[in-house]
Coordinates of C-alpha atoms in Angstrom, one line a residue:
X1 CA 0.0 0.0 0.0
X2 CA 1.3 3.6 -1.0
X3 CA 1.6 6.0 1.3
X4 CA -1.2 8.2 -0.3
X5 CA -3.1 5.4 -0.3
X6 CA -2.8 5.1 3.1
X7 CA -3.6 8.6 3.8
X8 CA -7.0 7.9 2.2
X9 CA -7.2 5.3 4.2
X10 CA -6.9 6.8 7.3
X11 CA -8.4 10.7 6.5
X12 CA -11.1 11.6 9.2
X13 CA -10.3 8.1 11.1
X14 CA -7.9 7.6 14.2
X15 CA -4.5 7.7 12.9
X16 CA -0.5 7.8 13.3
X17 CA 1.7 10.3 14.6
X18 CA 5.6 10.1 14.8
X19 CA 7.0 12.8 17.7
X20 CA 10.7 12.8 17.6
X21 CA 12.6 15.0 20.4
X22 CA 15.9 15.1 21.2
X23 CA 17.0 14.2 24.9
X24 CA 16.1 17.1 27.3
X25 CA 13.3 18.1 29.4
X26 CA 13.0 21.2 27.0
X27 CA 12.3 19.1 23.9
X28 CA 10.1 16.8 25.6
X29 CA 8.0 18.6 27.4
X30 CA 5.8 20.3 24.7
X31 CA 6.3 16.6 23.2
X32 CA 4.9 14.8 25.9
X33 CA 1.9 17.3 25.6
X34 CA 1.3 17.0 22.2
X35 CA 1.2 13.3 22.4
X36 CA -1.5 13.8 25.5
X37 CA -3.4 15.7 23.4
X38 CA -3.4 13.4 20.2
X39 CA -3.9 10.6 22.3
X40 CA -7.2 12.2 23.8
X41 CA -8.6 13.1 20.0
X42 CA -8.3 9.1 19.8
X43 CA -4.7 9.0 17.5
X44 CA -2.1 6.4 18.4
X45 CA 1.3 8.2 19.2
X46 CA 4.9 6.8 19.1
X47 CA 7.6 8.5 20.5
X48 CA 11.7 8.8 18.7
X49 CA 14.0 9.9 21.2
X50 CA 17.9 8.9 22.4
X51 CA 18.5 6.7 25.5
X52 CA 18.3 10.1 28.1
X53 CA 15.3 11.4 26.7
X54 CA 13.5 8.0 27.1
X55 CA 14.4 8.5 30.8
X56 CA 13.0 11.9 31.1
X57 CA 10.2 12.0 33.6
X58 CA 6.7 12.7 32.6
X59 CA 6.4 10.7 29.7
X60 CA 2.5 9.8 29.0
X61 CA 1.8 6.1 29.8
X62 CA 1.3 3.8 27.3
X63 CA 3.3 6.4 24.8
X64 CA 6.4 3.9 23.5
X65 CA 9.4 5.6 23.2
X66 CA 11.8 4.1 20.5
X67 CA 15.6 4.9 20.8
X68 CA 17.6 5.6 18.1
X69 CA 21.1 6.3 17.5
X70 CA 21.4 10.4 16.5
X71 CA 24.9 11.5 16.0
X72 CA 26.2 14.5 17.7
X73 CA 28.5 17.2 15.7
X74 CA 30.4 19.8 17.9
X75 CA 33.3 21.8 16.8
X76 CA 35.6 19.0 15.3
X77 CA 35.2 17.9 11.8
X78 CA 36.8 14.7 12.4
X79 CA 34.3 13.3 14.7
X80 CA 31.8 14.2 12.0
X81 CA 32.2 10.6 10.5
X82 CA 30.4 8.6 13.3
X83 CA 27.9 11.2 13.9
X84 CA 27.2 11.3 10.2
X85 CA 27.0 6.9 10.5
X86 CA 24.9 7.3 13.3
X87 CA 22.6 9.4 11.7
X88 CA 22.3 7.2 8.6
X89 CA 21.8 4.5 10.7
X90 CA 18.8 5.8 13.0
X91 CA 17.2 6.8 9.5
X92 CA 17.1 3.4 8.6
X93 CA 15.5 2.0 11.9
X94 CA 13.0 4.9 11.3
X95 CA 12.1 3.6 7.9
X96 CA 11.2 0.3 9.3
X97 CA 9.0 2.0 12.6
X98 CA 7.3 3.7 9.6
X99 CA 6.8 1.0 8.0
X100 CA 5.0 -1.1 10.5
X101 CA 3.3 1.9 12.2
X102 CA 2.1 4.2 8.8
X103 CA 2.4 7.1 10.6
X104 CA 0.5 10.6 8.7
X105 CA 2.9 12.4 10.1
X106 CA 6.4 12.9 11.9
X107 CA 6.8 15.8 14.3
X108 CA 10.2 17.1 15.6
X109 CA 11.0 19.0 18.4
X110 CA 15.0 20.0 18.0
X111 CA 17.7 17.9 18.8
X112 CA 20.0 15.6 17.5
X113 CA 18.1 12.8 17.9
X114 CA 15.0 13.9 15.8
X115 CA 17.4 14.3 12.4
X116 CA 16.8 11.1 11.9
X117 CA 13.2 10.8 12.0
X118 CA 12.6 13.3 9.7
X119 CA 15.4 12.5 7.1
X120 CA 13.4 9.2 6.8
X121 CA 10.0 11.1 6.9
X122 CA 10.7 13.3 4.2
X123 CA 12.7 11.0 2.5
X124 CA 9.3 8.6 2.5
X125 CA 6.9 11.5 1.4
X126 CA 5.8 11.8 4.9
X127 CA 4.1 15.2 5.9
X128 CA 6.4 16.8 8.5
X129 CA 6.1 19.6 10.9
X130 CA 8.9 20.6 13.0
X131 CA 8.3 23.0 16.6
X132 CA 10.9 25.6 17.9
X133 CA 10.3 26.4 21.4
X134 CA 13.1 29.2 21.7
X135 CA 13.4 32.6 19.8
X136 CA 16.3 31.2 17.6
X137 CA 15.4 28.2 15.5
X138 CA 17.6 25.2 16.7
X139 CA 20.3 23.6 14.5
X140 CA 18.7 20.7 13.8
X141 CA 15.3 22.9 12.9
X142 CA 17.4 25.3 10.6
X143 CA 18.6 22.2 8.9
X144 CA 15.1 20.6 8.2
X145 CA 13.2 24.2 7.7
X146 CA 13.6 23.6 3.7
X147 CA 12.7 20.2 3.8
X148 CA 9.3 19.8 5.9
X149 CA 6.1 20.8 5.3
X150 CA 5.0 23.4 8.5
X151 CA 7.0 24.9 10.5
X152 CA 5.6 25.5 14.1
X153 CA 7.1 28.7 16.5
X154 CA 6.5 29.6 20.1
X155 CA 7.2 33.6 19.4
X156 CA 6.4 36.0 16.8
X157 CA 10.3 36.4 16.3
X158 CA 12.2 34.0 15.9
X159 CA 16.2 34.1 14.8
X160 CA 17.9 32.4 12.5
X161 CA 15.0 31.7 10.0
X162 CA 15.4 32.6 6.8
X163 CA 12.9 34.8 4.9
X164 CA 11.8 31.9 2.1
X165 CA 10.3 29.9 4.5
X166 CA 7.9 32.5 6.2
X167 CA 5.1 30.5 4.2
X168 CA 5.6 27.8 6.6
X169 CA 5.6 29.7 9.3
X170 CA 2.4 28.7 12.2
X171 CA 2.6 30.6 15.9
X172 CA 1.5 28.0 18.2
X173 CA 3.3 28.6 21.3
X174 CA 5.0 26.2 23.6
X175 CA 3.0 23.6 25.0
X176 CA 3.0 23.5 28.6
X177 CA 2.5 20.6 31.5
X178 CA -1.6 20.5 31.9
X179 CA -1.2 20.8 35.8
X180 CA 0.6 24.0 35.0
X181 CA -1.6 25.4 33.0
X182 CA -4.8 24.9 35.3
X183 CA -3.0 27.7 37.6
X184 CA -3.8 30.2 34.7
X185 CA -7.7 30.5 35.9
X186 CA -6.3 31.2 39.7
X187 CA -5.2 34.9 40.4
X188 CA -2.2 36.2 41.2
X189 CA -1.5 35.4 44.7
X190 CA -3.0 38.0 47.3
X191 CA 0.1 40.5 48.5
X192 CA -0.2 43.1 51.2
X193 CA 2.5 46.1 52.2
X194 CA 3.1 43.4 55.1
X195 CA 2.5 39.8 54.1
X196 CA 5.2 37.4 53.0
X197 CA 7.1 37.8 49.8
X198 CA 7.7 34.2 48.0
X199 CA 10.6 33.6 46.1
X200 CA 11.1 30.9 43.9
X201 CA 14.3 30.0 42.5
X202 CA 15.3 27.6 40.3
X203 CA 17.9 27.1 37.2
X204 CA 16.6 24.1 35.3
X205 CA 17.1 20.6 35.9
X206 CA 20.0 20.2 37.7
X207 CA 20.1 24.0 39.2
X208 CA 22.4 26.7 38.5
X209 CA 25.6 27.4 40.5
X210 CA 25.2 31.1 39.7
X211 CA 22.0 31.3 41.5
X212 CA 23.1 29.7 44.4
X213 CA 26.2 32.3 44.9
X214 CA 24.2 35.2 44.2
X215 CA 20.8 35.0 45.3
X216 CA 21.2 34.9 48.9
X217 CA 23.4 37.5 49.5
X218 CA 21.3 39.8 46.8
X219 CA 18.4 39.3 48.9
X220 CA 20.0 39.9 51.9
X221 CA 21.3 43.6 50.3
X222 CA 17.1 44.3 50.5
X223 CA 16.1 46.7 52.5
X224 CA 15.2 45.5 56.5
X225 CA 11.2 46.2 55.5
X226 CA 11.7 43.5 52.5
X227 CA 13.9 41.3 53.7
X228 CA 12.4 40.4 56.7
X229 CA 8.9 39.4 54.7
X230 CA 11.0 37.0 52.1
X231 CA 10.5 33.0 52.4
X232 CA 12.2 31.5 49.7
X233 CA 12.1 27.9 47.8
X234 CA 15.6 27.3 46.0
X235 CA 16.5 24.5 43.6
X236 CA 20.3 23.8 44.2
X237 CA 22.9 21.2 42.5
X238 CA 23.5 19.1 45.3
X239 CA 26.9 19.7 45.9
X240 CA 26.1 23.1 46.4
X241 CA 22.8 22.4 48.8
X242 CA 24.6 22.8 52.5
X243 CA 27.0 26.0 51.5
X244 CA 23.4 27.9 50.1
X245 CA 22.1 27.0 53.1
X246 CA 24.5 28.3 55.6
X247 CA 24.3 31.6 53.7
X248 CA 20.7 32.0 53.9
X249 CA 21.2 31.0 57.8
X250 CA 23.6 33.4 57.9
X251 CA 21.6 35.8 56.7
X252 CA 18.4 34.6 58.5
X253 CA 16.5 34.4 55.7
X254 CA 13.6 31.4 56.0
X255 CA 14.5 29.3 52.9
X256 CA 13.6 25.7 52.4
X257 CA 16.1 24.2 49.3
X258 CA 16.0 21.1 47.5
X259 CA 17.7 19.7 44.6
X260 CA 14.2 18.5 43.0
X261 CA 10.7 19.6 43.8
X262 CA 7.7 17.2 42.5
X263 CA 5.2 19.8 43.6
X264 CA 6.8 22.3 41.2
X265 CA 3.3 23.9 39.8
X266 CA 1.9 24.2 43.8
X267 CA 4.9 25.9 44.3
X268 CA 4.4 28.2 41.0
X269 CA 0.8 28.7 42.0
X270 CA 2.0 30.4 45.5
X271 CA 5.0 32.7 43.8
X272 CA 4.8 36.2 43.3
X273 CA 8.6 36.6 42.0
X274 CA 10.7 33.4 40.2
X275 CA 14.5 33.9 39.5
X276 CA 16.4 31.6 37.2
X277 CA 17.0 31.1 33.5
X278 CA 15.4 31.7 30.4
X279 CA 14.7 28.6 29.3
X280 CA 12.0 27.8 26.6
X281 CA 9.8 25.7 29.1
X282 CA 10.3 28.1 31.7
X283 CA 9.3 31.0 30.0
X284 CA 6.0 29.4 28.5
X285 CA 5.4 28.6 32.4
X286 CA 5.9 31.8 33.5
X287 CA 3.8 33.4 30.9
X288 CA 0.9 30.8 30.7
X289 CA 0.0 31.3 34.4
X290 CA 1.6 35.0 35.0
X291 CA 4.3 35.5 37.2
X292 CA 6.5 38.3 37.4
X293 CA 10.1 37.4 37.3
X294 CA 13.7 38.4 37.2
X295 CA 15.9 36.1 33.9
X296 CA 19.4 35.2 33.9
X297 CA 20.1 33.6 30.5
X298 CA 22.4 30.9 30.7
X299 CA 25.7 32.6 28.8
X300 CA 26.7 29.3 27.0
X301 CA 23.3 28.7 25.5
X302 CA 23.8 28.1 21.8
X303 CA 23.2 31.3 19.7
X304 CA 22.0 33.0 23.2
X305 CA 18.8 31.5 22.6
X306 CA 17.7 31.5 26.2
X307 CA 18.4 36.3 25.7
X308 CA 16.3 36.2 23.1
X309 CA 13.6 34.1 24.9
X310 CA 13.0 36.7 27.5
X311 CA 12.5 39.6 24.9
X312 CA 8.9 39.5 24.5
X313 CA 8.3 38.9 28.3
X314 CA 10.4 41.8 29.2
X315 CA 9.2 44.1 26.5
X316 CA 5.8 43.6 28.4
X317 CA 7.1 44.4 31.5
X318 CA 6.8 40.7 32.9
X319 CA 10.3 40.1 33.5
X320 CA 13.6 41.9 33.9
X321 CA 16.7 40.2 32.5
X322 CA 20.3 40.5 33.9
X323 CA 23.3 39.0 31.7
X324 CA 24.9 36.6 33.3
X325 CA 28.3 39.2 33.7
X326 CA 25.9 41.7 35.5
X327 CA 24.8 38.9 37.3
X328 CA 25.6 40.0 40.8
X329 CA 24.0 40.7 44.6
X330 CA 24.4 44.4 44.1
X331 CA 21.8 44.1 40.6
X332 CA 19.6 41.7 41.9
X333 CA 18.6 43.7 45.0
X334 CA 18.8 46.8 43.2
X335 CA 15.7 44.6 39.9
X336 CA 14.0 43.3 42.9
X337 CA 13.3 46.5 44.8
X338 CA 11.9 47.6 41.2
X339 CA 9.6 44.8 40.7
X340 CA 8.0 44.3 44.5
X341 CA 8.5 47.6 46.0
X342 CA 4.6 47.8 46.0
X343 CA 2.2 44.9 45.6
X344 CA 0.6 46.9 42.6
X345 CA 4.0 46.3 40.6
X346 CA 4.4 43.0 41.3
X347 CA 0.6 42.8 40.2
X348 CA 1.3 44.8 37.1
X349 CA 4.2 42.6 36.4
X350 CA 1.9 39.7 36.7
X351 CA -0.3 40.7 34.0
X352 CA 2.3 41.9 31.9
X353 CA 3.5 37.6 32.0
X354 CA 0.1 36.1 31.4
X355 CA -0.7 38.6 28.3
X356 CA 2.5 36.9 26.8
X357 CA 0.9 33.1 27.4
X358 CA -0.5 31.2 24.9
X359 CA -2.3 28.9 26.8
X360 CA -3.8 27.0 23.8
X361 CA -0.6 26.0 22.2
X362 CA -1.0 22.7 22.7
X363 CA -5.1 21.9 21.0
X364 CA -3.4 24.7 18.0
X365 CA -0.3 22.8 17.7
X366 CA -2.4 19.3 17.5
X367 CA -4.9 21.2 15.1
X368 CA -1.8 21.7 12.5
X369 CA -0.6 18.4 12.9
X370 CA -4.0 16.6 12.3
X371 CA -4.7 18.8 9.6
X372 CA -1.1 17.5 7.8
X373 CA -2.1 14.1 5.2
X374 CA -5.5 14.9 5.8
X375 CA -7.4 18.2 5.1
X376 CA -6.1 21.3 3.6
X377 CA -3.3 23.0 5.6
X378 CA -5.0 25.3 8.4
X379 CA -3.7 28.1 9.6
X380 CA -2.8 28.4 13.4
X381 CA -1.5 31.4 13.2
X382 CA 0.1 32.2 10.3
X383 CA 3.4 34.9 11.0
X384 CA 4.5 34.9 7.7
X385 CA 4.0 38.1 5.3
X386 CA 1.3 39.0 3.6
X387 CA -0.1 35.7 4.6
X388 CA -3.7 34.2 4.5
X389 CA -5.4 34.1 7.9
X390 CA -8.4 31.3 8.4
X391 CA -10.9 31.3 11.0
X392 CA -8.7 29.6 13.1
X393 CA -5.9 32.3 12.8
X394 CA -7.3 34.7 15.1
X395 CA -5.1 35.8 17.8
X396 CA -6.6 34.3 21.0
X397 CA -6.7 37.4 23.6
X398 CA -7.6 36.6 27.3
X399 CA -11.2 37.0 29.2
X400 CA -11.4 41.0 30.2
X401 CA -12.5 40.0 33.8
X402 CA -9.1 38.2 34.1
X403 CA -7.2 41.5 32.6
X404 CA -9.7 43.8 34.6
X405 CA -8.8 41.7 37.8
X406 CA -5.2 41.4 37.4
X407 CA -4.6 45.2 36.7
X408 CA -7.0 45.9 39.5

């Protein structure tokens, strides 16, 4: 059977979807969620990952994950040989998963592990859509962009993409943990001239050393008034757990630290300021429930992609964002006294986030992808120039009595 028979075949029915995702928590995530969401609509989903993403906590039940081998290419040439073997290799083991599971589509998600995938889908005359969750589109993405069919984008500016392709181009957003995005319909957490401040801190998976030498002593430069209403939650690497705590004892700040914290979104849901990076995950949680924070893009991030994440939060005036090199105590007391000198900024901050969320990234990103093999093309939202705009391109805005109560 061809594969445009099989489309036929399976237009309007349950059918197949391919998500392939290289091996970190930021490629998965919105991975994982699209599969959720496929899954519900009543599609069967496999998942094409390496051996650490098919670790990766949160991974829907019953989705299989299927390891392939994805070569790496960093700086030297001469390790380009395996990486280019391995690559040829997993887009042969991905010809045979297509084979047996006739998927209508292969999404990717970044990273080296999802070249593979969609060498063999477009290879195959599969329909393809690729997602970028940061501002700059990935390596792999910028690759693929000429090859696949749509092209899916978290912001309205994105780096690194050329011009030709704008076509392609559908703003989705980044799809965010369900659990997560439940806190958007709570409000911003009540704050009086006297109750406590929460802090949350964190710097991605495995914490970030910068934090933990900087943020206790920049909130212990706040003035008496502030200082003594803080109670923090820090994520810490765990060699550096006892020597952040013995700074915040010093400086008798309350502060409970951990190196992991399962209760993440209750702990979101009681913030009113987060410090950390500028990851794409992290800014798509910020912004889909509204919290006001302070972004310290990691400085080695490829093409600085976690700077130009925070643009669009900061140009609302949801975030402030330090480089890493003005990264010190003296700045962060001197950006948190902006934000929370009064409850009305930090409130004003808050809405500033939530009017960046897209909180329906994930049913527009599935929309896209069931509408590839199958009906015409829709339009999400279509950031391209001069391009068409369907019913379904309208740019979601947010309930007034939300805005109204937020900027109240």
């Amino acid at each position: 059977m061809t594969h445009a028979t099989r489309q036929r075949a399976r237009s309007g029915a349950s059918r197949h979807f391919v998500l392939a995702a290289g091996g970190t928590g930021g490629h998965l995530i919105p991975a994982f969620a699209l599969a959720s969401e496929l899954e519900a609509r009543g599609h069967h989903v496999a998942l094409v990952t390496d051996e650490r993403g098919s670790n990766i906590p949160g991974r829907p039940e019953g989705l299989t994950a299927h390891v392939l081998p994805a070569g790496r290419f960093g700086r030297n040439p001469v390790k380009w040989i395996g990486g280019i073997r391995a690559v040829f290799e997993g887009r042969s083991m991905a010809l045979r998963l297509f084979d047996a599971f006739e998927p209508s589509a292969v999404i990717g998600f970044g990273g080296y592990p999802a070249l593979p995938a969609l060498l063999a889908a477009t290879s195959a005359k599969v329909p393809t859509v690729i997602h970028e969750q940061n501002a700059v589109l990935g390596r792999v993405n910028r690759l693929l962009a000429g090859r696949v069919d749509a092209i899916a984008t978290s912001y309205r500016q994105v780096d690194r993409l050329k011009p030709k392709h704008a076509r392609k181009v559908h703003l989705t957003g980044n799809p965010v943990r369900e659990e997560v995005l439940a806190l958007r319909d709570m409000d911003f957490p009540a704050l009086t001239e006297e109750g406590l401040l929460r802090v949350l801190v964190t710097g991605g998976s495995q914490g970030a050393r910068v934090l933990s030498e900087i943020v206790p002593d920049g909130l212990a430069m706040l003035p008496p008034a502030l200082r003594s209403r803080l109670q923090v939650t820090q994520q810490c690497r765990p060699e550096d757990l006892e020597a952040v705590r013995a700074r915040y004892a010093a400086h008798d700040i309350p502060a409970e630290l951990g190196t992991y914290f399962e209760d993440m979104h209750e702990r979101l849901a009681d913030t009113h300021l987060f410090i950390g990076r500028a990851g794409a995950s992290t800014i798509a949680e910020l912004t889909g429930v509204g919290r006001p924070a302070i972004l310290v893009p990691l400085a080695i991030a490829t093409d600085d992609h976690q700077a130009a994440n925070t643009r669009e939060i900061v140009k609302a005036g949801g975030a402030r964002m330090i480089r890493q090199e003005k990264f010190t105590a003296k700045e962060l007391a001197k950006q948190i006294q902006a934000l929370a000198q009064n409850p009305a900024s930090l409130g004003n901050a808050a809405h500033g986030a939530f009017n960046c969320g897209r909180p329906d990234a994930t049913k527009d990103l599935a929309d896209l992808v069931e509408s590839l093999g199958g009906i015409d093309l829709m339009d999400v939202i279509r950031v391209g120039e001069s391009a068409p705009r369907g019913a379904a391109a309208a740019v979601r805005t947010q309930p007034s009595t939300r805005d109204e109560d937020m900027a109240a």
